[in-house]
Amino acid sequence: MSSASAASAEEPAGVAEVARLLAQAQRVVVLTGAGISAESGIATFRDARVGYWSQFDPEVLASPQGFARDPGLVWRWYMERYRGLLNSVPNRGHQALAALQGALPQLTLATQNVDDLHERAGSRDVLHLHGSLTAFRCQRCKRPHHLSSDDPLAVTPPTCTTCGGLVRPAVVWFGELLPDAVMQAVWQATQSCDLFLVVGTSGVVMPAAALPALARSAGATVVEVNLTPSEVTGDAHHFLQGKAGDVLPALLAHMQT
Ligand code: BV8
Ligand code: ZN
């Protein structure tokens, strides 16, 4: 489990040791979850939802069944999140990962998040395991849909101009398959990496949550950054407890000294 090492007052134990391992790593995979966007004001998926949305189960809203049952409710949930994203900016955690990608020989970044904050922080070739909230498509014919200025405030989803089908966000809902090309890419990178860094995920949602254990079984060193232990902490050799926006910049700073 976690390495024991002297830590300065403001950083969790193990940061210096993990920074040393990172600096030596040739092939790194990073998996992020909702926790890395929390400091940008994006509500995490399982934290207690506030206000109107607290009465709904996100695993029902984020499902084809939920959309079929009440397309307007699901559309309004996604548009509230979309509008929130327009008012959010990448935080120091996103920025540190973008800088890390530039400092290391090979860093593959896979995210469970549907926001575009990694891209806006400068990360390249981000693998979106669960799709993107910044893209939309027709549920029926799958044609891409470009939001009109009215769509984000509409109470029901727009309809496809080609076939009249309902427009939905281009995200992966519960019960839906992850994009095959993305899965292949992250699976291969995980099996051949020498360090796997998992940041800000509760480790509940499959198949993403199986990646840390796959990395460990393939011989990689697994490091977790989280506020609290999660379902994947048992797969980690090092657990760095703290905010992503504090721990990731600290790792980068150690690497640069
Ligand atoms: C599939 C897009 C084939 C939509 C999402 C095997 C076993 C059991 C169940 C299954 C299985 N295989 C499939 C399933 C069913 C299901 C599943 O896993 N269910 C779970 C709930 C048990 N999986 C699927 O359906 C997947 N499809 O496998 O297809 C299939 C289908 C059916 C049956 C068999 C096979 C599709 C899953 C994708 C669902 N779509 N998102 C949208 O976003 O609206 S998932 C959703 O959860 C988000 O993407 C989110 O990112 C993701 C994971 O949640 P987290 O990111 O971990 O967020 P969470 O809030 O949970 O945790 C936040 C963490 O951050 C916490 O640990 C917290 O401590 C930490 N934190 C907070 N602040 C900070 C921080 N850490 C650091 N710094 C901070 N500041
Ligand atoms: Zn259509």
mmCIF file of C-alpha atoms and ligand atoms in Angstrom:
data_model
loop_
_atom_site.group_PDB
_atom_site.id
_atom_site.type_symbol
_atom_site.label_atom_id
_atom_site.label_comp_id
_atom_site.label_asym_id
_atom_site.label_seq_id
_atom_site.Cartn_x
_atom_site.Cartn_y
_atom_site.Cartn_z
ATOM 1 C CA MET A 1 0.000 0.000 0.000
ATOM 2 C CA SER A 2 1.191 3.555 0.552
ATOM 3 C CA SER A 3 4.894 4.265 0.822
ATOM 4 C CA ALA A 4 6.034 5.816 4.053
ATOM 5 C CA SER A 5 8.223 8.834 3.568
ATOM 6 C CA ALA A 6 8.769 12.189 5.185
ATOM 7 C CA ALA A 7 6.294 14.670 3.742
ATOM 8 C CA SER A 8 6.408 18.413 4.044
ATOM 9 C CA ALA A 9 3.575 19.928 6.050
ATOM 10 C CA GLU A 10 1.343 20.891 3.176
ATOM 11 C CA GLU A 11 1.574 17.755 1.024
ATOM 12 C CA PRO A 12 0.477 14.171 1.669
ATOM 13 C CA ALA A 13 3.028 11.467 2.452
ATOM 14 C CA GLY A 14 4.459 9.815 -0.618
ATOM 15 C CA VAL A 15 4.451 12.752 -3.051
ATOM 16 C CA ALA A 16 8.257 12.936 -3.270
ATOM 17 C CA GLU A 17 8.527 9.164 -3.801
ATOM 18 C CA VAL A 18 5.801 9.136 -6.474
ATOM 19 C CA ALA A 19 7.375 12.139 -8.213
ATOM 20 C CA ARG A 20 10.641 10.160 -8.399
ATOM 21 C CA LEU A 21 8.811 7.193 -9.978
ATOM 22 C CA LEU A 22 6.990 9.508 -12.409
ATOM 23 C CA ALA A 23 10.256 11.130 -13.513
ATOM 24 C CA GLN A 24 11.656 7.686 -14.387
ATOM 25 C CA ALA A 25 8.480 6.388 -16.086
ATOM 26 C CA GLN A 26 8.553 5.808 -19.834
ATOM 27 C CA ARG A 27 4.864 5.067 -20.448
ATOM 28 C CA VAL A 28 2.272 6.644 -18.124
ATOM 29 C CA VAL A 29 -1.510 6.249 -18.196
ATOM 30 C CA VAL A 30 -3.723 8.675 -16.275
ATOM 31 C CA LEU A 31 -7.407 7.899 -15.567
ATOM 32 C CA THR A 32 -9.492 10.762 -14.222
ATOM 33 C CA GLY A 33 -12.974 10.908 -12.752
ATOM 34 C CA ALA A 34 -15.371 13.617 -11.655
ATOM 35 C CA GLY A 35 -13.130 14.536 -8.699
ATOM 36 C CA ILE A 36 -10.619 16.319 -10.927
ATOM 37 C CA SER A 37 -13.319 18.744 -12.095
ATOM 38 C CA ALA A 38 -14.772 19.325 -8.613
ATOM 39 C CA GLU A 39 -12.445 22.291 -7.975
ATOM 40 C CA SER A 40 -13.735 23.848 -11.195
ATOM 41 C CA GLY A 41 -17.209 23.860 -9.680
ATOM 42 C CA ILE A 42 -18.496 20.839 -11.624
ATOM 43 C CA ALA A 43 -20.623 18.694 -9.295
ATOM 44 C CA THR A 44 -19.220 15.185 -8.968
ATOM 45 C CA PHE A 45 -21.432 12.338 -10.027
ATOM 46 C CA ARG A 46 -22.163 10.817 -6.628
ATOM 47 C CA ASP A 47 -21.721 13.695 -4.228
ATOM 48 C CA ALA A 48 -25.040 14.664 -2.717
ATOM 49 C CA ARG A 49 -26.801 16.621 -5.411
ATOM 50 C CA VAL A 50 -28.205 19.924 -4.275
ATOM 51 C CA GLY A 51 -31.553 21.441 -4.961
ATOM 52 C CA TYR A 52 -33.940 20.223 -7.647
ATOM 53 C CA TRP A 53 -31.726 17.385 -8.931
ATOM 54 C CA SER A 54 -31.239 15.800 -5.481
ATOM 55 C CA GLN A 55 -34.592 14.020 -5.967
ATOM 56 C CA PHE A 56 -33.319 12.100 -8.992
ATOM 57 C CA ASP A 57 -30.920 9.143 -9.324
ATOM 58 C CA PRO A 58 -28.196 10.148 -11.819
ATOM 59 C CA GLU A 59 -27.925 6.543 -12.945
ATOM 60 C CA VAL A 60 -31.541 6.775 -14.078
ATOM 61 C CA LEU A 61 -31.179 10.204 -15.675
ATOM 62 C CA ALA A 62 -27.992 9.005 -17.454
ATOM 63 C CA SER A 63 -29.708 6.052 -19.128
ATOM 64 C CA PRO A 64 -31.682 5.332 -22.326
ATOM 65 C CA GLN A 65 -34.615 4.292 -20.142
ATOM 66 C CA GLY A 66 -34.554 7.625 -18.309
ATOM 67 C CA PHE A 67 -34.450 9.513 -21.611
ATOM 68 C CA ALA A 68 -37.263 7.420 -23.088
ATOM 69 C CA ARG A 69 -39.411 7.942 -19.992
ATOM 70 C CA ASP A 70 -38.940 11.715 -19.785
ATOM 71 C CA PRO A 71 -36.789 13.240 -22.566
ATOM 72 C CA GLY A 72 -37.518 16.767 -21.322
ATOM 73 C CA LEU A 73 -36.287 16.041 -17.768
ATOM 74 C CA VAL A 74 -33.079 14.427 -19.017
ATOM 75 C CA TRP A 75 -32.512 17.227 -21.532
ATOM 76 C CA ARG A 76 -32.953 19.895 -18.840
ATOM 77 C CA TRP A 77 -30.470 18.033 -16.554
ATOM 78 C CA TYR A 78 -27.866 17.939 -19.277
ATOM 79 C CA MET A 79 -28.463 21.557 -20.321
ATOM 80 C CA GLU A 80 -28.022 22.709 -16.710
ATOM 81 C CA ARG A 81 -24.698 20.828 -16.616
ATOM 82 C CA TYR A 82 -23.779 22.188 -20.081
ATOM 83 C CA ARG A 83 -24.470 25.779 -19.007
ATOM 84 C CA GLY A 84 -22.424 25.134 -15.835
ATOM 85 C CA LEU A 85 -19.542 23.930 -18.004
ATOM 86 C CA LEU A 86 -19.636 27.129 -20.075
ATOM 87 C CA ASN A 87 -19.056 29.041 -16.825
ATOM 88 C CA SER A 88 -16.242 26.771 -15.567
ATOM 89 C CA VAL A 89 -12.513 26.875 -16.198
ATOM 90 C CA PRO A 90 -9.826 24.194 -15.851
ATOM 91 C CA ASN A 91 -8.250 24.059 -12.383
ATOM 92 C CA ARG A 92 -4.633 23.492 -11.271
ATOM 93 C CA GLY A 93 -5.156 19.732 -11.451
ATOM 94 C CA HIS A 94 -6.110 19.839 -15.148
ATOM 95 C CA GLN A 95 -3.215 22.197 -15.818
ATOM 96 C CA ALA A 96 -0.694 19.988 -14.008
ATOM 97 C CA LEU A 97 -1.743 16.958 -16.094
ATOM 98 C CA ALA A 98 -1.359 18.980 -19.303
ATOM 99 C CA ALA A 99 2.149 20.057 -18.191
ATOM 100 C CA LEU A 100 2.982 16.465 -17.205
ATOM 101 C CA GLN A 101 2.007 15.269 -20.689
ATOM 102 C CA GLY A 102 4.549 17.718 -22.121
ATOM 103 C CA ALA A 103 7.258 16.705 -19.649
ATOM 104 C CA LEU A 104 7.053 12.912 -20.022
ATOM 105 C CA PRO A 105 8.023 10.667 -22.962
ATOM 106 C CA GLN A 106 4.498 9.192 -23.210
ATOM 107 C CA LEU A 107 1.361 10.049 -21.218
ATOM 108 C CA THR A 108 -2.043 8.665 -22.243
ATOM 109 C CA LEU A 109 -4.911 10.567 -20.602
ATOM 110 C CA ALA A 110 -8.265 8.774 -20.303
ATOM 111 C CA THR A 111 -11.187 10.440 -18.587
ATOM 112 C CA GLN A 112 -14.603 9.264 -17.413
ATOM 113 C CA ASN A 113 -15.705 12.883 -17.431
ATOM 114 C CA VAL A 114 -17.897 14.357 -20.135
ATOM 115 C CA ASP A 115 -16.566 17.890 -19.674
ATOM 116 C CA ASP A 116 -13.856 19.401 -21.910
ATOM 117 C CA LEU A 117 -11.697 20.857 -19.140
ATOM 118 C CA HIS A 118 -8.707 18.613 -19.908
ATOM 119 C CA GLU A 119 -8.688 19.873 -23.511
ATOM 120 C CA ARG A 120 -9.118 23.465 -22.398
ATOM 121 C CA ALA A 121 -6.118 23.005 -20.051
ATOM 122 C CA GLY A 122 -4.010 21.909 -23.040
ATOM 123 C CA SER A 123 -4.059 18.113 -22.749
ATOM 124 C CA ARG A 124 -3.817 16.350 -26.108
ATOM 125 C CA ASP A 125 -5.507 13.210 -27.489
ATOM 126 C CA VAL A 126 -7.812 12.870 -24.471
ATOM 127 C CA LEU A 127 -9.651 9.519 -24.467
ATOM 128 C CA HIS A 128 -13.265 10.130 -23.424
ATOM 129 C CA LEU A 129 -14.458 6.770 -22.100
ATOM 130 C CA HIS A 130 -17.973 8.095 -21.453
ATOM 131 C CA GLY A 131 -18.293 10.552 -24.352
ATOM 132 C CA SER A 132 -18.626 14.325 -24.250
ATOM 133 C CA LEU A 133 -21.281 16.759 -23.081
ATOM 134 C CA THR A 134 -20.049 19.231 -25.691
ATOM 135 C CA ALA A 135 -21.268 17.072 -28.593
ATOM 136 C CA PHE A 136 -24.813 16.091 -29.525
ATOM 137 C CA ARG A 137 -26.373 13.653 -31.954
ATOM 138 C CA CYS A 138 -29.709 12.321 -33.150
ATOM 139 C CA GLN A 139 -30.881 9.358 -31.092
ATOM 140 C CA ARG A 140 -32.359 7.716 -34.194
ATOM 141 C CA CYS A 141 -30.022 8.353 -37.163
ATOM 142 C CA LYS A 142 -26.966 9.360 -35.087
ATOM 143 C CA ARG A 143 -26.285 12.465 -37.183
ATOM 144 C CA PRO A 144 -24.343 15.144 -35.264
ATOM 145 C CA HIS A 145 -26.487 18.056 -34.046
ATOM 146 C CA HIS A 146 -25.070 21.544 -33.549
ATOM 147 C CA LEU A 147 -26.779 23.301 -30.656
ATOM 148 C CA SER A 148 -28.703 26.416 -31.602
ATOM 149 C CA SER A 149 -28.630 29.403 -29.258
ATOM 150 C CA ASP A 150 -32.110 28.384 -27.987
ATOM 151 C CA ASP A 151 -31.328 24.717 -27.294
ATOM 152 C CA PRO A 152 -29.566 25.181 -23.898
ATOM 153 C CA LEU A 153 -32.675 26.815 -22.444
ATOM 154 C CA ALA A 154 -35.211 24.566 -24.174
ATOM 155 C CA VAL A 155 -37.413 22.412 -21.906
ATOM 156 C CA THR A 156 -37.476 19.539 -24.381
ATOM 157 C CA PRO A 157 -34.726 18.165 -26.624
ATOM 158 C CA PRO A 158 -34.468 19.544 -30.169
ATOM 159 C CA THR A 159 -35.401 17.242 -33.039
ATOM 160 C CA CYS A 160 -33.112 16.065 -35.804
ATOM 161 C CA THR A 161 -33.442 18.151 -38.968
ATOM 162 C CA THR A 162 -32.910 15.028 -41.074
ATOM 163 C CA CYS A 163 -35.171 12.387 -39.561
ATOM 164 C CA GLY A 164 -37.123 14.144 -36.817
ATOM 165 C CA GLY A 165 -35.613 11.957 -34.094
ATOM 166 C CA LEU A 166 -34.816 13.359 -30.654
ATOM 167 C CA VAL A 167 -31.395 14.931 -30.086
ATOM 168 C CA ARG A 168 -29.334 13.621 -27.122
ATOM 169 C CA PRO A 169 -25.914 14.398 -25.683
ATOM 170 C CA ALA A 170 -23.088 12.311 -27.182
ATOM 171 C CA VAL A 171 -22.360 10.655 -23.832
ATOM 172 C CA VAL A 172 -22.296 6.954 -22.906
ATOM 173 C CA TRP A 173 -25.308 6.168 -20.734
ATOM 174 C CA PHE A 174 -25.569 3.323 -18.224
ATOM 175 C CA GLY A 175 -26.317 0.150 -20.143
ATOM 176 C CA GLU A 176 -24.580 1.481 -23.281
ATOM 177 C CA LEU A 177 -21.281 0.263 -24.663
ATOM 178 C CA LEU A 178 -18.196 2.457 -24.474
ATOM 179 C CA PRO A 179 -16.769 3.541 -27.861
ATOM 180 C CA ASP A 180 -14.795 0.553 -29.161
ATOM 181 C CA ALA A 181 -11.800 2.510 -30.509
ATOM 182 C CA VAL A 182 -11.443 4.365 -27.189
ATOM 183 C CA MET A 183 -11.688 1.135 -25.196
ATOM 184 C CA GLN A 184 -9.058 -0.533 -27.369
ATOM 185 C CA ALA A 185 -6.687 2.421 -26.997
ATOM 186 C CA VAL A 186 -6.978 2.673 -23.225
ATOM 187 C CA TRP A 187 -6.836 -1.116 -22.761
ATOM 188 C CA GLN A 188 -3.610 -1.376 -24.765
ATOM 189 C CA ALA A 189 -2.009 1.616 -23.057
ATOM 190 C CA THR A 190 -2.940 0.213 -19.629
ATOM 191 C CA GLN A 191 -1.419 -3.188 -20.362
ATOM 192 C CA SER A 192 1.890 -1.703 -21.461
ATOM 193 C CA CYS A 193 2.351 1.214 -19.081
ATOM 194 C CA ASP A 194 4.901 1.313 -16.260
ATOM 195 C CA LEU A 195 2.950 3.794 -14.135
ATOM 196 C CA PHE A 196 -0.848 4.151 -13.837
ATOM 197 C CA LEU A 197 -2.179 7.278 -12.101
ATOM 198 C CA VAL A 198 -5.891 7.261 -11.131
ATOM 199 C CA VAL A 199 -7.292 10.614 -9.992
ATOM 200 C CA GLY A 200 -10.631 11.601 -8.464
ATOM 201 C CA THR A 201 -12.812 8.590 -9.089
ATOM 202 C CA SER A 202 -14.939 6.532 -6.697
ATOM 203 C CA GLY A 203 -13.995 3.486 -8.767
ATOM 204 C CA VAL A 204 -17.592 2.277 -9.029
ATOM 205 C CA VAL A 205 -18.382 2.457 -12.746
ATOM 206 C CA MET A 206 -17.308 -0.414 -14.960
ATOM 207 C CA PRO A 207 -15.443 -1.090 -17.163
ATOM 208 C CA ALA A 208 -13.331 2.041 -16.352
ATOM 209 C CA ALA A 209 -12.959 0.964 -12.711
ATOM 210 C CA ALA A 210 -11.256 -2.273 -13.805
ATOM 211 C CA LEU A 211 -8.309 -0.390 -15.360
ATOM 212 C CA PRO A 212 -6.164 0.130 -12.206
ATOM 213 C CA ALA A 213 -6.267 -3.600 -11.381
ATOM 214 C CA LEU A 214 -5.447 -4.436 -15.030
ATOM 215 C CA ALA A 215 -2.440 -2.088 -14.878
ATOM 216 C CA ARG A 216 -1.246 -3.642 -11.622
ATOM 217 C CA SER A 217 -1.572 -7.186 -12.968
ATOM 218 C CA ALA A 218 0.420 -6.124 -16.039
ATOM 219 C CA GLY A 219 3.276 -4.993 -13.774
ATOM 220 C CA ALA A 220 2.691 -1.227 -13.541
ATOM 221 C CA THR A 221 3.035 0.856 -10.401
ATOM 222 C CA VAL A 222 -0.447 2.155 -9.509
ATOM 223 C CA VAL A 223 -0.875 5.522 -7.802
ATOM 224 C CA GLU A 224 -4.196 6.957 -6.631
ATOM 225 C CA VAL A 225 -4.961 10.601 -5.874
ATOM 226 C CA ASN A 226 -8.240 11.106 -4.026
ATOM 227 C CA LEU A 227 -9.779 13.005 -1.135
ATOM 228 C CA THR A 228 -10.844 9.695 0.415
ATOM 229 C CA PRO A 229 -10.169 6.002 -0.175
ATOM 230 C CA SER A 230 -12.233 4.574 -3.030
ATOM 231 C CA GLU A 231 -13.161 1.225 -4.601
ATOM 232 C CA VAL A 232 -9.788 1.187 -6.388
ATOM 233 C CA THR A 233 -7.542 2.109 -3.428
ATOM 234 C CA GLY A 234 -6.888 -1.598 -2.897
ATOM 235 C CA ASP A 235 -5.322 -1.724 -6.390
ATOM 236 C CA ALA A 236 -2.883 1.112 -5.638
ATOM 237 C CA HIS A 237 0.730 0.831 -4.488
ATOM 238 C CA HIS A 238 0.620 4.499 -3.413
ATOM 239 C CA PHE A 239 -2.391 6.486 -2.143
ATOM 240 C CA LEU A 240 -1.875 10.262 -2.116
ATOM 241 C CA GLN A 241 -4.723 11.702 -0.069
ATOM 242 C CA GLY A 242 -5.686 15.238 -0.986
ATOM 243 C CA LYS A 243 -7.241 17.472 -3.593
ATOM 244 C CA ALA A 244 -6.190 16.858 -7.190
ATOM 245 C CA GLY A 245 -5.606 20.623 -7.500
ATOM 246 C CA ASP A 246 -2.987 20.421 -4.716
ATOM 247 C CA VAL A 247 -1.397 16.989 -5.189
ATOM 248 C CA LEU A 248 -0.866 17.054 -8.976
ATOM 249 C CA PRO A 249 0.944 20.437 -8.975
ATOM 250 C CA ALA A 250 3.050 19.180 -6.028
ATOM 251 C CA LEU A 251 4.056 16.094 -8.036
ATOM 252 C CA LEU A 252 4.992 18.289 -10.992
ATOM 253 C CA ALA A 253 6.976 20.688 -8.747
ATOM 254 C CA HIS A 254 8.981 17.793 -7.252
ATOM 255 C CA MET A 255 9.732 16.485 -10.747
ATOM 256 C CA GLN A 256 11.029 19.857 -11.802
ATOM 257 C CA THR A 257 13.415 20.286 -8.804
HETATM 258 C C1 BV8 B 1 -21.186 -1.030 -20.174
HETATM 259 C C2 BV8 B 1 -21.718 9.642 -18.810
HETATM 260 C C3 BV8 B 1 -21.818 -3.038 -21.304
HETATM 261 C C4 BV8 B 1 -23.060 10.232 -18.571
HETATM 262 C C5 BV8 B 1 -21.304 7.834 -17.200
HETATM 263 C C6 BV8 B 1 -19.801 -4.881 -14.309
HETATM 264 C C7 BV8 B 1 -20.096 -4.942 -12.956
HETATM 265 C C8 BV8 B 1 -21.113 -4.164 -12.392
HETATM 266 C C9 BV8 B 1 -21.860 -3.284 -13.220
HETATM 267 C C10 BV8 B 1 -21.550 -3.228 -14.539
HETATM 268 C C11 BV8 B 1 -20.543 -4.002 -15.097
HETATM 269 N N1 BV8 B 1 -20.486 -3.713 -16.427
HETATM 270 C C12 BV8 B 1 -21.413 -2.813 -16.728
HETATM 271 C C13 BV8 B 1 -22.098 -2.489 -15.610
HETATM 272 C C14 BV8 B 1 -23.186 -1.540 -15.532
HETATM 273 C C15 BV8 B 1 -22.660 -0.102 -15.409
HETATM 274 C C16 BV8 B 1 -21.971 0.118 -14.077
HETATM 275 O O1 BV8 B 1 -20.749 0.076 -13.991
HETATM 276 N N2 BV8 B 1 -22.752 0.381 -13.063
HETATM 277 C C17 BV8 B 1 -22.195 0.707 -11.767
HETATM 278 C C18 BV8 B 1 -22.949 1.874 -11.169
HETATM 279 C C19 BV8 B 1 -22.240 -0.528 -10.900
HETATM 280 N N3 BV8 B 1 -21.755 0.221 -16.472
HETATM 281 C C20 BV8 B 1 -22.261 0.557 -17.687
HETATM 282 O O2 BV8 B 1 -23.443 0.521 -17.939
HETATM 283 C C21 BV8 B 1 -21.260 0.949 -18.769
HETATM 284 N N4 BV8 B 1 -21.578 0.233 -19.986
HETATM 285 O O3 BV8 B 1 -20.421 -1.599 -19.440
HETATM 286 O O4 BV8 B 1 -21.804 -1.634 -21.267
HETATM 287 C C22 BV8 B 1 -22.794 -3.545 -20.263
HETATM 288 C C23 BV8 B 1 -23.987 -2.855 -20.015
HETATM 289 C C24 BV8 B 1 -24.890 -3.368 -19.042
HETATM 290 C C25 BV8 B 1 -24.589 -4.517 -18.303
HETATM 291 C C26 BV8 B 1 -23.375 -5.181 -18.546
HETATM 292 C C27 BV8 B 1 -22.478 -4.702 -19.520
HETATM 293 C C28 BV8 B 1 -21.395 2.443 -19.094
HETATM 294 C C29 BV8 B 1 -20.899 3.265 -17.932
HETATM 295 C C30 BV8 B 1 -20.858 4.764 -18.342
HETATM 296 C C31 BV8 B 1 -21.994 5.521 -17.687
HETATM 297 N N5 BV8 B 1 -21.873 6.957 -17.973
HETATM 298 N N6 BV8 B 1 -21.184 9.116 -17.550
HETATM 299 C C32 BV8 B 1 -23.018 11.429 -17.688
HETATM 300 O O5 BV8 B 1 -21.949 11.821 -17.179
HETATM 301 O O6 BV8 B 1 -24.107 12.010 -17.493
HETATM 302 S S1 BV8 B 1 -20.630 7.331 -15.765
HETATM 303 C C33 BV8 B 1 -20.483 8.578 -14.606
HETATM 304 O O7 BV8 B 1 -19.834 7.974 -13.495
HETATM 305 C C34 BV8 B 1 -19.600 9.748 -14.972
HETATM 306 O O8 BV8 B 1 -18.948 9.663 -16.203
HETATM 307 C C35 BV8 B 1 -18.524 9.710 -13.867
HETATM 308 O O9 BV8 B 1 -17.307 10.214 -14.247
HETATM 309 C C36 BV8 B 1 -18.470 8.244 -13.699
HETATM 310 C C37 BV8 B 1 -17.707 7.667 -12.585
HETATM 311 O O10 BV8 B 1 -17.958 8.406 -11.432
HETATM 312 P P1 BV8 B 1 -16.695 9.189 -10.814
HETATM 313 O O11 BV8 B 1 -15.994 9.915 -11.901
HETATM 314 O O12 BV8 B 1 -15.884 8.228 -10.032
HETATM 315 O O13 BV8 B 1 -17.405 10.264 -9.899
HETATM 316 P P2 BV8 B 1 -17.959 10.052 -8.423
HETATM 317 O O14 BV8 B 1 -18.831 11.221 -8.116
HETATM 318 O O15 BV8 B 1 -18.507 8.663 -8.284
HETATM 319 O O16 BV8 B 1 -16.654 10.107 -7.500
HETATM 320 C C38 BV8 B 1 -15.923 11.295 -7.411
HETATM 321 C C39 BV8 B 1 -14.634 10.939 -6.696
HETATM 322 O O17 BV8 B 1 -13.789 12.110 -6.676
HETATM 323 C C40 BV8 B 1 -14.825 10.526 -5.258
HETATM 324 O O18 BV8 B 1 -14.014 9.391 -4.987
HETATM 325 C C41 BV8 B 1 -14.305 11.736 -4.436
HETATM 326 O O19 BV8 B 1 -13.700 11.339 -3.225
HETATM 327 C C42 BV8 B 1 -13.278 12.295 -5.375
HETATM 328 N N7 BV8 B 1 -13.031 13.743 -5.255
HETATM 329 C C43 BV8 B 1 -13.959 14.728 -5.048
HETATM 330 N N8 BV8 B 1 -13.337 15.938 -5.056
HETATM 331 C C44 BV8 B 1 -12.011 15.688 -5.301
HETATM 332 C C45 BV8 B 1 -11.817 14.298 -5.433
HETATM 333 N N9 BV8 B 1 -10.607 13.744 -5.662
HETATM 334 C C46 BV8 B 1 -9.556 14.588 -5.781
HETATM 335 N N10 BV8 B 1 -9.660 15.929 -5.680
HETATM 336 C C47 BV8 B 1 -10.862 16.519 -5.435
HETATM 337 N N11 BV8 B 1 -10.951 17.863 -5.322
HETATM 338 ZN ZN ZN B 2 -31.898 11.865 -37.136
#
